[in-house]
PDB file of C-alpha atoms in Angstrom:
ATOM      1  CA  ASN A 809     -19.929 252.273  45.545  1.00 56.00           C
ATOM      2  CA  ASP A 810     -22.687 253.420  47.776  1.00 52.00           C
ATOM      3  CA  PHE A 811     -25.947 251.737  48.573  1.00 57.00           C
ATOM      4  CA  GLN A 812     -28.492 253.670  50.617  1.00 64.00           C
ATOM      5  CA  GLY A 813     -25.649 255.998  51.605  1.00 67.00           C
ATOM      6  CA  LYS A 814     -23.719 253.065  52.930  1.00 72.00           C
ATOM      7  CA  PRO A 815     -20.400 251.794  51.395  1.00 77.00           C
ATOM      8  CA  SER A 816     -20.781 248.809  48.955  1.00 83.00           C
ATOM      9  CA  TYR A 817     -18.320 246.660  47.470  1.00 86.00           C
ATOM     10  CA  ILE A 818     -18.218 244.624  44.070  1.00 86.00           C
ATOM     11  CA  PHE A 819     -15.627 241.854  43.561  1.00 85.00           C
ATOM     12  CA  GLN A 820     -15.604 241.193  39.712  1.00 84.00           C
ATOM     13  CA  LEU A 821     -14.864 237.698  38.845  1.00 82.00           C
ATOM     14  CA  ARG A 822     -14.492 237.821  35.119  1.00 79.00           C
ATOM     15  CA  LYS A 823     -11.709 237.559  32.617  1.00 74.00           C
ATOM     16  CA  GLY A 824     -10.921 238.954  29.264  1.00 69.00           C
ATOM     17  CA  ASN A 825     -13.762 240.748  27.934  1.00 68.00           C
ATOM     18  CA  LYS A 826     -15.784 240.535  31.376  1.00 67.00           C
ATOM     19  CA  LYS A 827     -18.179 238.277  29.523  1.00 72.00           C
ATOM     20  CA  MET A 828     -16.381 235.381  30.634  1.00 76.00           C
ATOM     21  CA  LYS A 829     -16.934 233.854  33.931  1.00 78.00           C
ATOM     22  CA  VAL A 830     -13.937 232.263  35.688  1.00 80.00           C
ATOM     23  CA  ASN A 831     -13.957 228.864  37.699  1.00 86.00           C
ATOM     24  CA  VAL A 832     -11.890 230.544  40.570  1.00 86.00           C
ATOM     25  CA  SER A 833     -11.361 226.996  42.075  1.00 90.00           C
ATOM     26  CA  GLU A 834      -8.993 226.337  39.008  1.00 90.00           C
ATOM     27  CA  TYR A 835      -6.660 228.992  40.246  1.00 88.00           C
ATOM     28  CA  ALA A 836      -6.983 229.190  44.021  1.00 90.00           C
ATOM     29  CA  ASP A 837      -8.434 227.543  46.937  1.00 93.00           C
ATOM     30  CA  PHE A 838      -9.737 230.729  48.478  1.00 94.00           C
ATOM     31  CA  LEU A 839     -10.301 234.239  47.651  1.00 91.00           C
ATOM     32  CA  ILE A 840      -9.702 236.679  50.294  1.00 93.00           C
ATOM     33  CA  GLY A 841     -11.195 240.240  49.868  1.00 91.00           C
ATOM     34  CA  PHE A 842     -10.820 243.180  52.007  1.00 92.00           C
ATOM     35  CA  LEU A 843     -13.401 245.754  53.025  1.00 89.00           C
ATOM     36  CA  PRO A 844     -11.458 248.826  53.831  1.00 88.00           C
ATOM     37  CA  ASN A 845     -14.519 250.991  55.476  1.00 84.00           C
ATOM     38  CA  GLU A 846     -15.554 248.090  57.363  1.00 86.00           C
ATOM     39  CA  ASN A 847     -11.884 246.891  58.244  1.00 91.00           C
ATOM     40  CA  LEU A 848     -13.066 243.485  57.417  1.00 91.00           C
ATOM     41  CA  PHE A 849     -12.061 240.492  55.382  1.00 95.00           C
ATOM     42  CA  MET A 850     -14.126 237.907  53.649  1.00 93.00           C
ATOM     43  CA  ILE A 851     -12.455 234.480  53.228  1.00 95.00           C
ATOM     44  CA  LEU A 852     -14.281 232.853  50.527  1.00 94.00           C
ATOM     45  CA  PRO A 853     -13.683 229.192  49.509  1.00 94.00           C
ATOM     46  CA  ALA A 854     -13.228 229.184  45.666  1.00 91.00           C
ATOM     47  CA  SER A 855     -15.556 226.573  45.130  1.00 91.00           C
ATOM     48  CA  ILE A 856     -18.537 228.679  46.057  1.00 91.00           C
ATOM     49  CA  LEU A 857     -17.369 231.261  43.453  1.00 89.00           C
ATOM     50  CA  ASP A 858     -17.197 228.900  40.613  1.00 89.00           C
ATOM     51  CA  GLY A 859     -19.230 230.658  37.732  1.00 85.00           C
ATOM     52  CA  VAL A 860     -20.354 233.606  39.727  1.00 87.00           C
ATOM     53  CA  GLY A 861     -19.750 236.872  37.885  1.00 84.00           C
ATOM     54  CA  ALA A 862     -19.437 239.286  40.624  1.00 86.00           C
ATOM     55  CA  LEU A 863     -20.093 239.382  44.246  1.00 86.00           C
ATOM     56  CA  HIS A 864     -21.594 242.158  46.074  1.00 85.00           C
ATOM     57  CA  TYR A 865     -21.411 243.224  49.504  1.00 85.00           C
ATOM     58  CA  TYR A 866     -23.320 246.175  51.273  1.00 83.00           C
ATOM     59  CA  SER A 867     -22.381 247.672  54.326  1.00 81.00           C
ATOM     60  CA  GLY A 868     -24.679 246.555  57.297  1.00 78.00           C
ATOM     61  CA  MET A 869     -26.342 243.840  55.787  1.00 77.00           C
ATOM     62  CA  LYS A 870     -28.177 241.382  57.881  1.00 81.00           C
ATOM     63  CA  ARG A 871     -28.752 238.928  55.471  1.00 83.00           C
ATOM     64  CA  SER A 872     -26.475 237.408  52.826  1.00 82.00           C
ATOM     65  CA  LYS A 873     -24.922 233.967  51.908  1.00 84.00           C
ATOM     66  CA  TYR A 874     -21.654 235.495  52.411  1.00 87.00           C
ATOM     67  CA  LEU A 875     -21.911 236.744  55.834  1.00 89.00           C
ATOM     68  CA  LYS A 876     -20.804 233.595  57.307  1.00 92.00           C
ATOM     69  CA  TYR A 877     -17.480 234.170  55.559  1.00 93.00           C
ATOM     70  CA  ILE A 878     -16.566 237.694  57.278  1.00 93.00           C
ATOM     71  CA  ASN A 879     -13.301 237.274  59.228  1.00 95.00           C
ATOM     72  CA  ASN A 880     -13.831 233.559  59.054  1.00 94.00           C
ATOM     73  CA  TRP A 881     -10.202 232.539  59.240  1.00 94.00           C
ATOM     74  CA  ASP A 882     -10.730 229.067  60.457  1.00 93.00           C
ATOM     75  CA  LEU A 883     -11.887 228.206  56.916  1.00 92.00           C
ATOM     76  CA  LEU A 884      -8.163 228.030  56.058  1.00 91.00           C
ATOM     77  CA  LYS A 885      -7.184 225.992  58.804  1.00 87.00           C
ATOM     78  CA  SER A 886     -10.077 223.567  57.824  1.00 65.00           C
ATOM     79  CA  GLU A 887      -8.697 223.012  54.435  1.00 55.00           C
ATOM     80  CA  GLY A 888      -5.512 221.422  55.553  1.00 53.00           C
ATOM     81  CA  GLY A 889      -3.902 224.297  57.289  1.00 48.00           C
ATOM     82  CA  GLU A 890      -2.202 224.388  60.768  1.00 48.00           C
TER      83      GLU A 890
END
């Protein structure tokens, strides 16, 4: 997808007929998404995604509640990792 000529990404977080939202935290602690055109990863705690139908990221965004999760691998350490 493109937004104003820049890559955009949509992570669908639904199951079944796509009307049912998923409580991601029932299945995992984190969701890791790769943004290939940006060569970036989003490390998202599952708890912030519960009940979210889709997550949108637009290349070059300056404001987003998800920006703090880009390449933030330290989040995995804070959850009892090494």
